[in-house]
Tab-separated table of C-alpha atoms in Angstrom:
chain	number	residue	atom	x	y	z
A	3	MET	CA	43.196	75.725	75.337
A	4	SER	CA	46.485	76.090	73.400
A	5	ASP	CA	49.163	73.406	73.972
A	6	TYR	CA	51.856	75.594	75.580
A	7	TYR	CA	54.427	72.887	75.589
A	8	SER	CA	53.901	72.141	71.786
A	9	ILE	CA	54.184	75.997	71.164
A	10	LEU	CA	57.487	76.181	72.902
A	11	GLY	CA	58.614	72.847	71.809
A	12	VAL	CA	59.539	71.469	75.354
A	13	SER	CA	58.400	68.473	77.467
A	14	LYS	CA	56.260	68.713	80.486
A	15	ASP	CA	59.118	67.901	82.717
A	16	ALA	CA	61.362	70.475	81.096
A	17	SER	CA	63.190	72.636	83.733
A	18	GLU	CA	62.837	76.344	84.184
A	19	GLY	CA	66.159	77.037	82.630
A	20	ASP	CA	65.162	74.794	79.579
A	21	ILE	CA	62.041	76.704	79.089
A	22	LYS	CA	63.573	80.053	79.413
A	23	LYS	CA	66.323	79.094	76.824
A	24	LYS	CA	63.680	77.760	74.337
A	25	TYR	CA	61.625	80.893	74.774
A	26	ARG	CA	64.594	83.284	73.928
A	27	GLN	CA	65.357	81.377	70.808
A	28	LEU	CA	61.816	81.169	69.512
A	29	ALA	CA	61.226	85.006	70.446
A	30	ARG	CA	64.256	85.920	68.624
A	31	GLU	CA	63.388	84.047	65.555
A	32	ASN	CA	59.732	85.134	65.463
A	33	HIS	CA	60.010	88.751	66.541
A	34	PRO	CA	57.872	91.009	64.415
A	35	ASP	CA	60.351	93.517	63.976
A	36	LYS	CA	62.564	90.715	62.264
A	37	GLY	CA	59.850	89.643	59.926
A	38	GLY	CA	58.224	87.260	62.285
A	39	ASP	CA	54.435	86.516	62.627
A	40	LYS	CA	52.832	88.853	65.111
A	41	GLU	CA	50.152	86.180	66.289
A	42	LYS	CA	52.682	83.469	66.556
A	43	PHE	CA	54.926	85.683	68.658
A	44	GLN	CA	52.118	86.565	71.010
A	45	LYS	CA	51.246	82.868	71.499
A	46	ILE	CA	54.905	82.257	72.279
A	47	GLN	CA	54.713	85.094	74.761
A	48	GLU	CA	51.655	83.635	76.474
A	49	ALA	CA	53.004	80.280	76.530
A	50	TYR	CA	56.336	81.521	78.174
A	51	GLU	CA	54.360	83.657	80.836
A	52	THR	CA	52.285	80.584	81.761
A	53	LEU	CA	55.066	77.952	82.037
A	54	SER	CA	57.684	80.132	83.590
A	55	ASP	CA	55.438	80.956	86.557
A	56	SER	CA	55.379	77.960	88.887
A	57	GLN	CA	51.634	78.713	90.102
A	58	LYS	CA	50.284	79.473	86.634
A	59	LYS	CA	52.036	76.212	85.214
A	60	LYS	CA	50.567	74.112	88.068
A	61	ALA	CA	47.028	75.411	87.275
A	62	TYR	CA	47.605	74.885	83.613
A	63	ASP	CA	48.867	71.253	84.066
A	64	SER	CA	45.969	70.383	86.302
A	65	GLY	CA	43.572	71.485	83.485
A	66	GLY	CA	42.511	74.738	84.961
A	67	SER	CA	41.420	77.717	82.872
A	68	GLN	CA	43.932	79.354	80.621
A	69	PRO	CA	45.363	82.425	82.339
A	70	GLN	CA	44.563	85.700	80.736
A	71	VAL	CA	47.632	87.434	79.263
A	72	HIS	CA	47.070	91.118	78.423
A	73	ILE	CA	49.186	92.097	75.428
A	74	ASN	CA	47.111	95.137	74.190
A	75	GLY	CA	49.488	95.877	71.442
A	76	GLY	CA	52.616	95.702	73.485
A	77	PHE	CA	54.410	94.686	76.595
A	78	PRO	CA	53.266	96.174	79.918
A	79	PHE	CA	56.939	97.246	80.478
A	80	GLU	CA	59.757	98.628	78.525
A	81	PHE	CA	62.871	96.618	77.891
A	82	ASN	CA	66.001	96.517	75.905
A	83	PHE	CA	65.791	93.441	73.526
A	84	ASN	CA	69.755	93.544	73.320
A	85	SER	CA	70.097	93.091	77.012
A	86	PHE	CA	67.309	90.610	77.235
A	87	PHE	CA	68.821	88.212	74.638
A	88	HIS	CA	72.087	88.500	75.989
A	89	PRO	CA	71.624	87.688	79.781
A	90	GLN	CA	75.500	87.533	80.236
A	91	ALA	CA	75.722	91.116	79.739
A	92	LYS	CA	76.266	93.011	83.000
A	93	PRO	CA	74.002	96.093	83.914
A	94	GLN	CA	75.887	99.431	83.886
A	95	GLN	CA	77.197	100.656	87.143
A	96	ARG	CA	75.663	103.653	88.524
A	97	VAL	CA	78.788	104.780	89.863
A	98	GLN	CA	82.234	104.452	87.804
A	99	LYS	CA	85.516	104.407	89.399
A	100	LYS	CA	88.267	105.897	87.366
A	101	ASN	CA	91.619	104.351	86.797
A	102	ASP	CA	94.207	104.140	89.507
A	103	HIS	CA	97.725	105.672	88.945
A	104	ILE	CA	100.295	103.028	89.887
A	105	TYR	CA	103.934	103.977	91.099
A	106	THR	CA	106.727	101.505	91.688
A	107	CYS	CA	108.948	102.473	94.559
A	108	LYS	CA	112.244	100.693	94.750
A	109	ILE	CA	114.022	100.463	98.176
A	110	THR	CA	117.047	98.744	99.359
A	111	LEU	CA	117.330	96.030	102.027
A	112	LYS	CA	119.031	98.662	104.255
A	113	ASP	CA	115.930	100.752	103.958
A	114	VAL	CA	113.779	97.654	105.064
A	115	TYR	CA	116.109	97.354	108.103
A	116	PHE	CA	115.678	100.968	109.258
A	117	GLY	CA	112.574	102.018	107.582
A	118	ILE	CA	112.497	105.118	105.395
A	119	VAL	CA	110.370	108.097	104.207
A	120	LYS	CA	110.237	108.352	100.344
A	121	LYS	CA	109.114	111.440	98.563
A	122	ILE	CA	107.108	110.850	95.423
A	123	LYS	CA	106.323	113.421	92.836
A	124	VAL	CA	103.006	112.949	91.084
A	125	GLN	CA	101.696	114.819	88.125
A	126	ARG	CA	98.118	114.852	86.665
A	127	ASN	CA	95.646	117.191	84.854
A	128	ARG	CA	93.049	118.580	87.262
A	129	VAL	CA	89.717	119.561	85.903
A	130	CYS	CA	89.162	123.237	85.985
A	131	ALA	CA	86.727	123.979	88.602
A	132	ILE	CA	86.212	127.684	87.540
A	133	CYS	CA	84.836	126.986	84.248
A	134	LYS	CA	83.458	123.534	84.674
A	135	SER	CA	79.747	123.062	84.630
A	136	ASN	CA	77.563	119.851	83.988
A	137	CYS	CA	76.298	119.499	80.456
A	138	SER	CA	72.624	120.665	80.267
A	139	GLN	CA	71.813	118.291	77.456
A	140	CYS	CA	72.644	114.918	79.475
A	141	ASN	CA	72.790	116.391	83.111
A	142	GLY	CA	76.380	115.419	83.394
A	143	MET	CA	75.839	111.823	82.314
A	144	GLY	CA	77.733	111.906	79.128
A	145	GLN	CA	74.839	109.797	77.473
A	146	ILE	CA	71.382	110.565	76.264
A	147	THR	CA	68.576	107.921	76.497
A	148	GLN	CA	66.215	107.737	73.643
A	149	HIS	CA	62.959	105.720	73.638
A	150	MET	CA	62.032	104.565	70.214
A	151	GLN	CA	58.569	102.992	69.429
A	152	MET	CA	58.930	99.815	67.312
A	153	GLY	CA	55.402	98.466	66.834
A	154	PRO	CA	54.050	97.121	70.110
A	155	PHE	CA	57.542	97.509	71.640
A	156	THR	CA	59.728	100.328	73.114
A	157	GLN	CA	63.396	100.279	72.424
A	158	ILE	CA	65.817	101.998	74.678
A	159	ILE	CA	68.801	103.381	73.050
A	160	ASN	CA	71.757	105.130	74.873
A	161	GLN	CA	73.778	107.487	72.652
A	162	THR	CA	76.727	109.613	73.354
A	163	CYS	CA	75.852	113.240	74.079
A	164	GLN	CA	77.196	115.321	71.156
A	165	ASN	CA	77.097	118.604	73.288
A	166	CYS	CA	79.821	117.455	75.583
A	167	SER	CA	81.272	114.444	73.367
A	168	GLY	CA	80.400	112.145	76.269
A	169	SER	CA	82.486	113.984	79.023
A	170	GLY	CA	79.485	115.105	80.860
A	171	ILE	CA	80.762	118.656	81.358
A	172	VAL	CA	81.342	121.720	79.253
A	173	HIS	CA	83.711	124.639	79.759
A	174	LYS	CA	83.604	128.266	79.205
A	175	SER	CA	85.448	129.499	76.047
A	176	ASN	CA	87.062	132.450	77.691
A	177	CYS	CA	88.374	130.922	81.105
A	178	ASN	CA	91.565	132.601	82.275
A	179	GLU	CA	92.273	129.951	84.836
A	180	CYS	CA	93.093	127.132	82.442
A	181	ASN	CA	93.162	129.170	79.256
A	182	SER	CA	90.077	127.482	78.096
A	183	LYS	CA	91.771	124.044	78.024
A	184	GLY	CA	89.360	122.567	80.725
A	185	SER	CA	92.175	121.331	82.836
A	186	ILE	CA	95.136	122.582	84.762
A	187	PRO	CA	98.459	120.661	85.147
A	188	GLU	CA	98.920	119.750	88.896
A	189	GLU	CA	101.971	118.400	90.890
A	190	GLN	CA	101.844	116.918	94.290
A	191	ILE	CA	104.691	115.677	96.529
A	192	PHE	CA	103.625	112.606	98.633
A	193	GLU	CA	105.709	111.289	101.584
A	194	VAL	CA	105.442	107.729	101.834
A	195	THR	CA	106.367	106.422	105.302
A	196	ILE	CA	107.638	102.848	104.767
A	197	GLU	CA	107.940	100.968	108.022
A	198	ARG	CA	110.649	98.539	108.925
A	199	GLY	CA	110.359	95.004	107.822
A	200	VAL	CA	108.235	95.692	104.565
A	201	ASP	CA	108.610	93.255	101.571
A	202	THR	CA	108.131	93.311	97.966
A	203	GLY	CA	104.318	93.572	97.124
A	204	LYS	CA	103.495	96.018	100.062
A	205	GLN	CA	101.233	98.623	98.768
A	206	TYR	CA	100.356	102.204	99.997
A	207	LYS	CA	97.148	103.931	98.780
A	208	PHE	CA	96.383	107.666	98.432
A	209	GLU	CA	92.692	107.906	97.768
A	210	GLY	CA	91.483	110.424	95.038
A	211	TRP	CA	94.907	110.956	93.387
A	212	GLY	CA	94.601	108.683	90.376
A	213	GLU	CA	92.560	109.659	87.229
A	214	GLN	CA	90.230	112.398	88.170
A	215	ALA	CA	86.368	112.085	88.089
A	216	ILE	CA	84.655	114.251	85.535
A	217	LYS	CA	81.080	112.871	85.138
A	218	GLU	CA	78.471	113.135	87.788
A	219	LYS	CA	78.456	109.425	88.403
A	220	GLU	CA	82.180	108.971	88.568
A	221	VAL	CA	84.772	108.583	91.422
A	222	SER	CA	88.430	109.466	91.119
A	223	GLY	CA	90.900	106.770	90.982
A	224	ASN	CA	93.582	106.333	93.672
A	225	LEU	CA	97.430	106.513	93.725
A	226	LEU	CA	98.901	103.199	94.569
A	227	VAL	CA	102.521	102.911	95.586
A	228	ASN	CA	103.983	99.444	95.118
A	229	ILE	CA	107.068	98.584	96.975
A	230	VAL	CA	109.995	96.545	95.419
A	231	VAL	CA	112.814	95.633	97.550
A	232	GLU	CA	116.162	95.405	95.558
A	233	GLU	CA	118.649	92.501	96.014
A	234	ASP	CA	121.473	93.253	98.500
A	235	VAL	CA	125.195	92.673	97.563
A	236	HIS	CA	125.844	90.936	100.886
A	237	PHE	CA	122.653	89.571	102.344
A	238	LYS	CA	119.909	87.430	100.994
A	239	ARG	CA	116.578	87.880	102.739
A	240	GLN	CA	114.516	85.062	104.200
A	241	GLY	CA	111.447	86.646	105.719
A	242	LEU	CA	113.003	88.652	108.714
A	243	ASN	CA	116.104	86.533	108.804
A	244	LEU	CA	119.337	87.448	106.771
A	245	LEU	CA	121.625	85.013	105.161
A	246	TYR	CA	125.282	85.874	104.943
A	247	LYS	CA	127.927	83.726	102.967
A	248	THR	CA	131.701	84.027	103.397
A	249	ASN	CA	134.817	81.866	102.664
A	250	ILE	CA	137.202	80.565	105.226
A	251	ASP	CA	140.447	78.842	104.853
A	252	LEU	CA	140.951	75.111	106.170
A	253	ARG	CA	143.177	76.068	108.950
A	254	ASP	CA	140.838	78.846	110.153
A	255	CYS	CA	137.903	76.538	110.278
A	256	ILE	CA	139.768	74.312	112.744
A	257	ILE	CA	141.664	76.892	114.800
A	258	GLY	CA	139.137	79.817	114.615
A	259	LYS	CA	139.331	83.215	113.082
A	260	MET	CA	138.060	86.736	113.325
A	261	ILE	CA	135.633	87.701	110.599
A	262	THR	CA	133.978	91.046	109.935
A	263	ILE	CA	130.268	91.163	108.604
A	264	PRO	CA	129.297	94.403	106.857
A	265	HIS	CA	125.990	94.693	109.024
A	266	PHE	CA	123.447	97.475	108.517
A	267	ASP	CA	124.300	98.846	112.091
A	268	GLY	CA	128.004	98.952	111.342
A	269	PRO	CA	130.749	96.257	111.020
A	270	LEU	CA	130.070	93.221	113.099
A	271	THR	CA	133.100	91.439	114.127
A	272	ILE	CA	133.009	87.913	115.546
A	273	THR	CA	135.276	84.893	116.149
A	274	THR	CA	134.543	81.466	114.714
A	275	LYS	CA	136.020	79.777	117.798
A	276	GLY	CA	132.676	79.822	119.480
A	277	PHE	CA	131.279	77.589	116.561
A	278	GLY	CA	133.868	74.975	117.026
A	279	ILE	CA	135.163	73.273	113.756
A	280	ILE	CA	133.256	74.680	110.912
A	281	ASN	CA	130.998	72.708	108.969
A	282	PRO	CA	130.249	73.826	105.439
A	283	ASN	CA	126.864	72.215	105.341
A	284	LYS	CA	125.576	73.849	108.384
A	285	GLU	CA	124.148	77.442	109.119
A	286	TYR	CA	125.487	79.287	112.154
A	287	ILE	CA	123.084	81.728	113.677
A	288	LEU	CA	123.602	85.108	115.394
A	289	PHE	CA	120.211	85.741	117.136
A	290	ASP	CA	118.407	89.084	116.867
A	291	ARG	CA	120.728	90.253	114.171
A	292	GLY	CA	118.295	90.030	111.288
A	293	LEU	CA	115.644	92.422	110.141
A	294	VAL	CA	113.203	94.087	112.478
A	295	ASP	CA	109.445	94.635	111.521
A	296	HIS	CA	106.965	97.370	112.443
A	297	LYS	CA	106.039	95.501	115.679
A	298	ASP	CA	109.706	95.114	116.741
A	299	LYS	CA	109.796	91.425	116.063
A	300	ARG	CA	113.382	90.590	115.128
A	301	GLY	CA	114.819	87.952	112.918
A	302	ASN	CA	118.178	86.202	113.064
A	303	LEU	CA	121.585	86.512	111.051
A	304	HIS	CA	122.489	83.100	109.514
A	305	ILE	CA	126.022	82.411	108.327
A	306	ILE	CA	127.170	79.860	105.764
A	307	PHE	CA	130.940	79.182	105.479
A	308	THR	CA	132.525	77.956	102.249
A	309	ILE	CA	135.895	76.287	103.064
A	310	ASN	CA	138.907	77.050	100.891
A	311	TYR	CA	140.860	73.804	100.569
A	312	PRO	CA	144.694	73.984	99.726
A	313	GLU	CA	145.821	72.502	96.771
A	314	ASN	CA	148.998	70.416	95.929
A	315	ILE	CA	150.091	70.399	99.655
A	316	GLN	CA	152.649	67.886	100.675
A	317	PHE	CA	153.181	66.709	104.260
A	318	SER	CA	156.495	64.984	105.376
A	319	ASP	CA	156.245	62.063	107.730
A	320	SER	CA	157.328	64.170	110.621
A	321	ASP	CA	154.535	66.636	109.722
A	322	ILE	CA	151.836	63.795	109.544
A	323	GLN	CA	153.102	62.370	112.853
A	324	LEU	CA	152.782	65.903	114.301
A	325	LEU	CA	149.180	66.340	112.985
A	326	THR	CA	148.298	62.848	114.186
A	327	ASP	CA	149.644	63.583	117.773
A	328	THR	CA	147.669	66.813	117.771
A	329	PHE	CA	144.499	65.385	116.676
A	330	ASN	CA	144.741	62.627	119.171
A	331	LYS	CA	145.447	65.086	121.833
A	332	VAL	CA	142.330	67.102	121.117
A	333	LYS	CA	140.353	63.758	120.433
A	334	LEU	CA	139.597	64.902	116.768
């Protein structure tokens, strides 16, 4: 009985992964098509088929009979050595999705407040359906599979179809629909209904309006509309809340002032008297005056005041006394 562990160069307690790794190395080095010894390669194959199977390995370790491996001049199956020795390579997908077309749609903060319908013009080349037909050489696959016998092995080779140049389709040479170009320029206007309260990163998808599928096993890509909300000159957005900054004189922050805010619903006039003496480190809130989302959830309007302090002001003794009396009266 052959010593399979010595043939593969592994110990009896080697893991399944170590056995497989060592086998791939030896098979690559001793493959007959690469100048290796055929009998040695067969022994390596026999050793691996035994030690990689838990039941066969158990019987072998217990001193049972050597399992019969029927090579008969080749493997009992066909395989591609390139994919076998490179296990990290992913198998080909049966259905391939074509590229998406991505469109960036810029909107204003006012558009976010009210919602808006944007019209987007999309252009692409549509495959001419009048003269299109699947390539008879590759059955619309774009590739031709060839099986080449290499000694005891069969090598599978995928080659680009020369008849259709890999496209999978052929066109008539006298088509009046596309002037024998194979495709027709196509334009479509899409209406994108942008709901209230959207933010940058929102995406709308129109299926099938990306790169068009050509081959049999392809699926057309999609049109993806990405929303970008531009910065507003008056307001800063904080979720559904709006932040508004304005200046106020020192006297007005004490006695109050009427201010007008350029709100999206129209000018919003308020008095600061209701806020008391203005604190520049505080945010003053007008409830339900922020943005509104598609579920009618409302944010608030936050106001921050910057106080304009007078420079080089001089007070007389009588002015100071008057101010002191006034502050004492209002308990300031």
